[in-house]
Amino acid sequence: MNLLSKFKEAAINDEAVLIKNYFKTNFTWQNVLDFIYTQTTINNHELQIKSKNRDAGVDTWGNILAQQPMWLAPQTGLVWEHFPELKDFLVKINKESGFDQEFSNCNYYKEWDARNCTCGTLWHTEGIKVSLGEKLVGEHSDPWPACYLQSIGTSFWEIKGKSSTTTYELKEGDLLFFPKKTTHRVWATGPRAGFLINADSNNPIADDL
């Protein structure tokens, strides 16, 4: 069974798919901190305005959305310029899903909040998520099918479907797919960093995920 078939079957069963050791990265915390520093130097006035409408405990540092305690989400999906391996990862997951189009110039990555695909591939990276404090990401659902690649540290994902709830432990290199109809909450026992990958909602295949 190929990758996309596994994901489609999981969506039918309203459950997640954990693939151990799917794609290991070799960058370090120093690489992550350098990237975070660079993102703090970018003036994103629109992000500042948008964050004012969020709950208390949310702040912005340049192009980074920050939540207490120490949960950081740089607002760019164009991460392979700083983490070149991530381009290889996107090529891999797209090819294994039946898509081999070039995506480097996709409009999805042109603006910080565009999310407008023009390349025709299925999977796009929303960017890196970094947690340096003891934060529980409360139960929520995403508006599209998604995957998460654990790159540094360990995280725990509780995925809730219609009939069951399962907790997955992700270590470095592990990939977790969760259908749009599921909800999830996330926590860790130490610092962690990973990448969220979304299925393009305008791609007809995303409707089956």
C-alpha positions as YAML, in Angstrom:
chain: A
units: angstrom
residues:
- id: 1
  name: MET
  ca: [0.00, 0.00, 0.00]
- id: 2
  name: ASN
  ca: [1.47, 3.37, -1.00]
- id: 3
  name: LEU
  ca: [1.60, 6.42, 1.25]
- id: 4
  name: LEU
  ca: [-1.48, 8.17, -0.10]
- id: 5
  name: SER
  ca: [-3.54, 4.98, 0.12]
- id: 6
  name: LYS
  ca: [-2.56, 4.64, 3.80]
- id: 7
  name: PHE
  ca: [-3.67, 8.20, 4.45]
- id: 8
  name: LYS
  ca: [-6.97, 7.73, 2.61]
- id: 9
  name: GLU
  ca: [-7.71, 4.57, 4.57]
- id: 10
  name: ALA
  ca: [-6.93, 6.39, 7.81]
- id: 11
  name: ALA
  ca: [-9.32, 9.19, 6.83]
- id: 12
  name: ILE
  ca: [-12.08, 6.66, 6.18]
- id: 13
  name: ASN
  ca: [-11.45, 5.11, 9.61]
- id: 14
  name: ASP
  ca: [-11.13, 8.55, 11.21]
- id: 15
  name: GLU
  ca: [-7.70, 7.81, 12.66]
- id: 16
  name: ALA
  ca: [-4.08, 8.92, 12.36]
- id: 17
  name: VAL
  ca: [-1.06, 7.21, 10.77]
- id: 18
  name: LEU
  ca: [2.35, 7.17, 12.47]
- id: 19
  name: ILE
  ca: [5.35, 6.31, 10.27]
- id: 20
  name: LYS
  ca: [8.48, 5.69, 12.31]
- id: 21
  name: ASN
  ca: [11.83, 6.95, 10.97]
- id: 22
  name: TYR
  ca: [10.24, 8.46, 7.87]
- id: 23
  name: PHE
  ca: [12.74, 11.29, 7.36]
- id: 24
  name: LYS
  ca: [15.57, 12.23, 9.72]
- id: 25
  name: THR
  ca: [17.07, 15.70, 9.72]
- id: 26
  name: ASN
  ca: [20.58, 16.59, 10.83]
- id: 27
  name: PHE
  ca: [20.27, 20.23, 11.83]
- id: 28
  name: THR
  ca: [20.88, 21.29, 15.43]
- id: 29
  name: TRP
  ca: [19.37, 23.60, 18.01]
- id: 30
  name: GLN
  ca: [21.93, 26.18, 16.89]
- id: 31
  name: ASN
  ca: [20.42, 26.09, 13.39]
- id: 32
  name: VAL
  ca: [16.94, 26.55, 14.87]
- id: 33
  name: LEU
  ca: [18.02, 29.46, 17.08]
- id: 34
  name: ASP
  ca: [19.78, 31.15, 14.16]
- id: 35
  name: PHE
  ca: [16.57, 30.88, 12.14]
- id: 36
  name: ILE
  ca: [14.47, 32.26, 14.99]
- id: 37
  name: TYR
  ca: [16.86, 35.18, 15.36]
- id: 38
  name: THR
  ca: [16.59, 35.95, 11.64]
- id: 39
  name: GLN
  ca: [12.79, 35.87, 11.81]
- id: 40
  name: THR
  ca: [12.73, 38.35, 14.70]
- id: 41
  name: THR
  ca: [14.42, 40.92, 12.44]
- id: 42
  name: ILE
  ca: [11.53, 40.85, 9.93]
- id: 43
  name: ASN
  ca: [8.89, 43.53, 10.50]
- id: 44
  name: ASN
  ca: [5.47, 41.93, 10.05]
- id: 45
  name: HIS
  ca: [2.99, 44.68, 10.89]
- id: 46
  name: GLU
  ca: [0.01, 42.62, 9.68]
- id: 47
  name: LEU
  ca: [0.94, 39.83, 12.10]
- id: 48
  name: GLN
  ca: [1.04, 42.33, 14.97]
- id: 49
  name: ILE
  ca: [-2.47, 43.53, 14.14]
- id: 50
  name: LYS
  ca: [-3.78, 39.98, 13.75]
- id: 51
  name: SER
  ca: [-2.28, 38.85, 17.06]
- id: 52
  name: LYS
  ca: [-4.13, 41.61, 18.95]
- id: 53
  name: ASN
  ca: [-7.38, 39.76, 18.25]
- id: 54
  name: ARG
  ca: [-6.08, 36.56, 19.86]
- id: 55
  name: ASP
  ca: [-6.35, 35.44, 23.46]
- id: 56
  name: ALA
  ca: [-4.07, 36.76, 26.19]
- id: 57
  name: GLY
  ca: [-0.66, 35.15, 26.31]
- id: 58
  name: VAL
  ca: [-0.01, 35.66, 22.58]
- id: 59
  name: ASP
  ca: [2.75, 37.98, 21.37]
- id: 60
  name: THR
  ca: [4.73, 38.69, 18.22]
- id: 61
  name: TRP
  ca: [8.48, 39.04, 17.74]
- id: 62
  name: GLY
  ca: [9.11, 40.25, 14.21]
- id: 63
  name: ASN
  ca: [7.76, 37.46, 11.99]
- id: 64
  name: ILE
  ca: [7.21, 35.04, 14.88]
- id: 65
  name: LEU
  ca: [3.94, 34.26, 16.62]
- id: 66
  name: ALA
  ca: [4.74, 33.44, 20.25]
- id: 67
  name: GLN
  ca: [2.57, 31.90, 22.92]
- id: 68
  name: GLN
  ca: [3.34, 31.35, 26.58]
- id: 69
  name: PRO
  ca: [5.31, 29.52, 27.71]
- id: 70
  name: MET
  ca: [7.91, 29.75, 24.93]
- id: 71
  name: TRP
  ca: [5.99, 28.26, 21.98]
- id: 72
  name: LEU
  ca: [7.25, 29.83, 18.76]
- id: 73
  name: ALA
  ca: [5.84, 29.70, 15.23]
- id: 74
  name: PRO
  ca: [7.80, 31.67, 12.60]
- id: 75
  name: GLN
  ca: [5.24, 32.76, 10.01]
- id: 76
  name: THR
  ca: [6.90, 31.45, 6.89]
- id: 77
  name: GLY
  ca: [6.67, 28.17, 5.06]
- id: 78
  name: LEU
  ca: [9.77, 28.94, 3.01]
- id: 79
  name: VAL
  ca: [12.03, 27.10, 5.41]
- id: 80
  name: TRP
  ca: [14.27, 25.09, 3.09]
- id: 81
  name: GLU
  ca: [16.45, 28.15, 2.51]
- id: 82
  name: HIS
  ca: [17.56, 27.72, 6.14]
- id: 83
  name: PHE
  ca: [16.94, 23.98, 6.46]
- id: 84
  name: PRO
  ca: [17.81, 22.55, 3.00]
- id: 85
  name: GLU
  ca: [16.85, 19.02, 4.02]
- id: 86
  name: LEU
  ca: [13.23, 20.07, 4.22]
- id: 87
  name: LYS
  ca: [13.11, 20.48, 0.46]
- id: 88
  name: ASP
  ca: [14.20, 16.85, 0.10]
- id: 89
  name: PHE
  ca: [11.48, 15.90, 2.58]
- id: 90
  name: LEU
  ca: [8.81, 17.74, 0.58]
- id: 91
  name: VAL
  ca: [10.00, 16.09, -2.62]
- id: 92
  name: LYS
  ca: [9.79, 12.69, -0.90]
- id: 93
  name: ILE
  ca: [6.33, 13.03, 0.61]
- id: 94
  name: ASN
  ca: [4.88, 14.55, -2.57]
- id: 95
  name: LYS
  ca: [6.40, 11.90, -4.86]
- id: 96
  name: GLU
  ca: [5.15, 9.12, -2.61]
- id: 97
  name: SER
  ca: [1.71, 10.73, -2.85]
- id: 98
  name: GLY
  ca: [1.85, 10.82, -6.66]
- id: 99
  name: PHE
  ca: [3.03, 14.40, -7.20]
- id: 100
  name: ASP
  ca: [6.41, 15.36, -8.64]
- id: 101
  name: GLN
  ca: [5.88, 18.97, -9.72]
- id: 102
  name: GLU
  ca: [8.44, 21.67, -8.94]
- id: 103
  name: PHE
  ca: [7.19, 23.72, -5.99]
- id: 104
  name: SER
  ca: [10.00, 26.19, -5.23]
- id: 105
  name: ASN
  ca: [8.18, 29.12, -6.85]
- id: 106
  name: CYS
  ca: [4.70, 28.24, -5.64]
- id: 107
  name: ASN
  ca: [2.65, 31.25, -4.55]
- id: 108
  name: TYR
  ca: [1.90, 29.35, -1.34]
- id: 109
  name: TYR
  ca: [5.30, 30.51, -0.12]
- id: 110
  name: LYS
  ca: [5.33, 34.04, -1.56]
- id: 111
  name: GLU
  ca: [3.63, 35.76, 1.34]
- id: 112
  name: TRP
  ca: [3.57, 34.93, 5.04]
- id: 113
  name: ASP
  ca: [-0.20, 34.29, 5.10]
- id: 114
  name: ALA
  ca: [-1.03, 33.58, 1.44]
- id: 115
  name: ARG
  ca: [-1.57, 29.79, 1.36]
- id: 116
  name: ASN
  ca: [-2.46, 29.99, -2.35]
- id: 117
  name: CYS
  ca: [-1.00, 27.01, -4.22]
- id: 118
  name: THR
  ca: [0.00, 27.46, -7.86]
- id: 119
  name: CYS
  ca: [2.34, 24.45, -8.23]
- id: 120
  name: GLY
  ca: [-0.16, 21.58, -8.16]
- id: 121
  name: THR
  ca: [1.60, 19.47, -5.52]
- id: 122
  name: LEU
  ca: [-0.41, 18.13, -2.59]
- id: 123
  name: TRP
  ca: [1.81, 18.79, 0.44]
- id: 124
  name: HIS
  ca: [3.18, 22.18, 1.51]
- id: 125
  name: THR
  ca: [5.05, 23.07, 4.67]
- id: 126
  name: GLU
  ca: [3.49, 25.68, 6.92]
- id: 127
  name: GLY
  ca: [6.79, 26.03, 8.74]
- id: 128
  name: ILE
  ca: [8.65, 25.10, 11.89]
- id: 129
  name: LYS
  ca: [7.05, 24.92, 15.32]
- id: 130
  name: VAL
  ca: [9.35, 25.26, 18.34]
- id: 131
  name: SER
  ca: [8.46, 24.60, 21.96]
- id: 132
  name: LEU
  ca: [10.99, 25.52, 24.64]
- id: 133
  name: GLY
  ca: [8.63, 25.48, 27.62]
- id: 134
  name: GLU
  ca: [6.15, 23.12, 29.22]
- id: 135
  name: LYS
  ca: [3.21, 23.95, 26.96]
- id: 136
  name: LEU
  ca: [0.12, 21.89, 26.20]
- id: 137
  name: VAL
  ca: [-1.45, 22.74, 22.86]
- id: 138
  name: GLY
  ca: [-5.12, 22.28, 23.68]
- id: 139
  name: GLU
  ca: [-7.56, 20.17, 21.70]
- id: 140
  name: HIS
  ca: [-8.36, 21.61, 18.29]
- id: 141
  name: SER
  ca: [-8.79, 20.61, 14.66]
- id: 142
  name: ASP
  ca: [-7.00, 21.92, 11.58]
- id: 143
  name: PRO
  ca: [-8.96, 23.18, 8.54]
- id: 144
  name: TRP
  ca: [-7.07, 20.77, 6.26]
- id: 145
  name: PRO
  ca: [-5.47, 17.31, 6.40]
- id: 146
  name: ALA
  ca: [-1.97, 17.61, 7.82]
- id: 147
  name: CYS
  ca: [1.27, 15.86, 8.74]
- id: 148
  name: TYR
  ca: [3.85, 16.67, 11.37]
- id: 149
  name: LEU
  ca: [7.53, 15.76, 11.06]
- id: 150
  name: GLN
  ca: [9.35, 15.52, 14.38]
- id: 151
  name: SER
  ca: [12.88, 16.86, 13.85]
- id: 152
  name: ILE
  ca: [14.34, 17.54, 17.31]
- id: 153
  name: GLY
  ca: [13.15, 16.11, 20.62]
- id: 154
  name: THR
  ca: [10.00, 14.13, 21.35]
- id: 155
  name: SER
  ca: [6.34, 15.08, 21.27]
- id: 156
  name: PHE
  ca: [3.07, 13.40, 22.21]
- id: 157
  name: TRP
  ca: [-0.05, 13.72, 20.07]
- id: 158
  name: GLU
  ca: [-3.49, 12.71, 21.26]
- id: 159
  name: ILE
  ca: [-5.65, 12.16, 18.18]
- id: 160
  name: LYS
  ca: [-9.39, 11.91, 18.71]
- id: 161
  name: GLY
  ca: [-11.66, 10.46, 16.04]
- id: 162
  name: LYS
  ca: [-15.35, 9.60, 16.11]
- id: 163
  name: SER
  ca: [-14.93, 6.25, 17.83]
- id: 164
  name: SER
  ca: [-11.49, 6.24, 19.48]
- id: 165
  name: THR
  ca: [-8.71, 8.33, 21.00]
- id: 166
  name: THR
  ca: [-5.06, 7.33, 20.54]
- id: 167
  name: THR
  ca: [-1.85, 8.89, 21.87]
- id: 168
  name: TYR
  ca: [1.24, 8.75, 19.65]
- id: 169
  name: GLU
  ca: [4.83, 9.32, 20.75]
- id: 170
  name: LEU
  ca: [6.90, 10.99, 18.02]
- id: 171
  name: LYS
  ca: [10.67, 10.79, 18.09]
- id: 172
  name: GLU
  ca: [13.16, 12.38, 15.72]
- id: 173
  name: GLY
  ca: [12.39, 11.37, 12.13]
- id: 174
  name: ASP
  ca: [8.82, 10.22, 12.80]
- id: 175
  name: LEU
  ca: [5.93, 11.42, 10.64]
- id: 176
  name: LEU
  ca: [2.33, 11.67, 11.85]
- id: 177
  name: PHE
  ca: [-0.62, 12.10, 9.49]
- id: 178
  name: PHE
  ca: [-3.97, 13.20, 10.92]
- id: 179
  name: PRO
  ca: [-7.16, 13.63, 8.86]
- id: 180
  name: LYS
  ca: [-9.09, 16.88, 8.82]
- id: 181
  name: LYS
  ca: [-12.04, 15.37, 10.69]
- id: 182
  name: THR
  ca: [-9.96, 14.44, 13.75]
- id: 183
  name: THR
  ca: [-9.01, 16.69, 16.65]
- id: 184
  name: HIS
  ca: [-5.71, 16.67, 18.49]
- id: 185
  name: ARG
  ca: [-3.76, 18.03, 21.41]
- id: 186
  name: VAL
  ca: [0.01, 18.10, 21.73]
- id: 187
  name: TRP
  ca: [2.56, 18.19, 24.54]
- id: 188
  name: ALA
  ca: [6.18, 17.32, 25.28]
- id: 189
  name: THR
  ca: [8.49, 16.51, 28.17]
- id: 190
  name: GLY
  ca: [11.36, 18.65, 26.87]
- id: 191
  name: PRO
  ca: [12.32, 21.10, 24.11]
- id: 192
  name: ARG
  ca: [11.10, 20.08, 20.67]
- id: 193
  name: ALA
  ca: [11.03, 21.31, 17.09]
- id: 194
  name: GLY
  ca: [9.17, 20.00, 14.08]
- id: 195
  name: PHE
  ca: [7.44, 20.92, 10.84]
- id: 196
  name: LEU
  ca: [3.75, 21.08, 10.04]
- id: 197
  name: ILE
  ca: [2.80, 20.06, 6.50]
- id: 198
  name: ASN
  ca: [-0.62, 20.80, 5.04]
- id: 199
  name: ALA
  ca: [-2.52, 19.21, 2.18]
- id: 200
  name: ASP
  ca: [-3.62, 21.90, -0.28]
- id: 201
  name: SER
  ca: [-7.34, 22.35, 0.34]
- id: 202
  name: ASN
  ca: [-7.92, 23.22, -3.33]
- id: 203
  name: ASN
  ca: [-6.50, 19.87, -4.47]
- id: 204
  name: PRO
  ca: [-9.37, 17.39, -5.06]
- id: 205
  name: ILE
  ca: [-7.40, 14.62, -3.36]
- id: 206
  name: ALA
  ca: [-7.47, 16.57, -0.09]
- id: 207
  name: ASP
  ca: [-11.21, 15.94, 0.04]
- id: 208
  name: ASP
  ca: [-10.45, 12.23, 0.57]
- id: 209
  name: LEU
  ca: [-8.13, 12.94, 3.49]
...
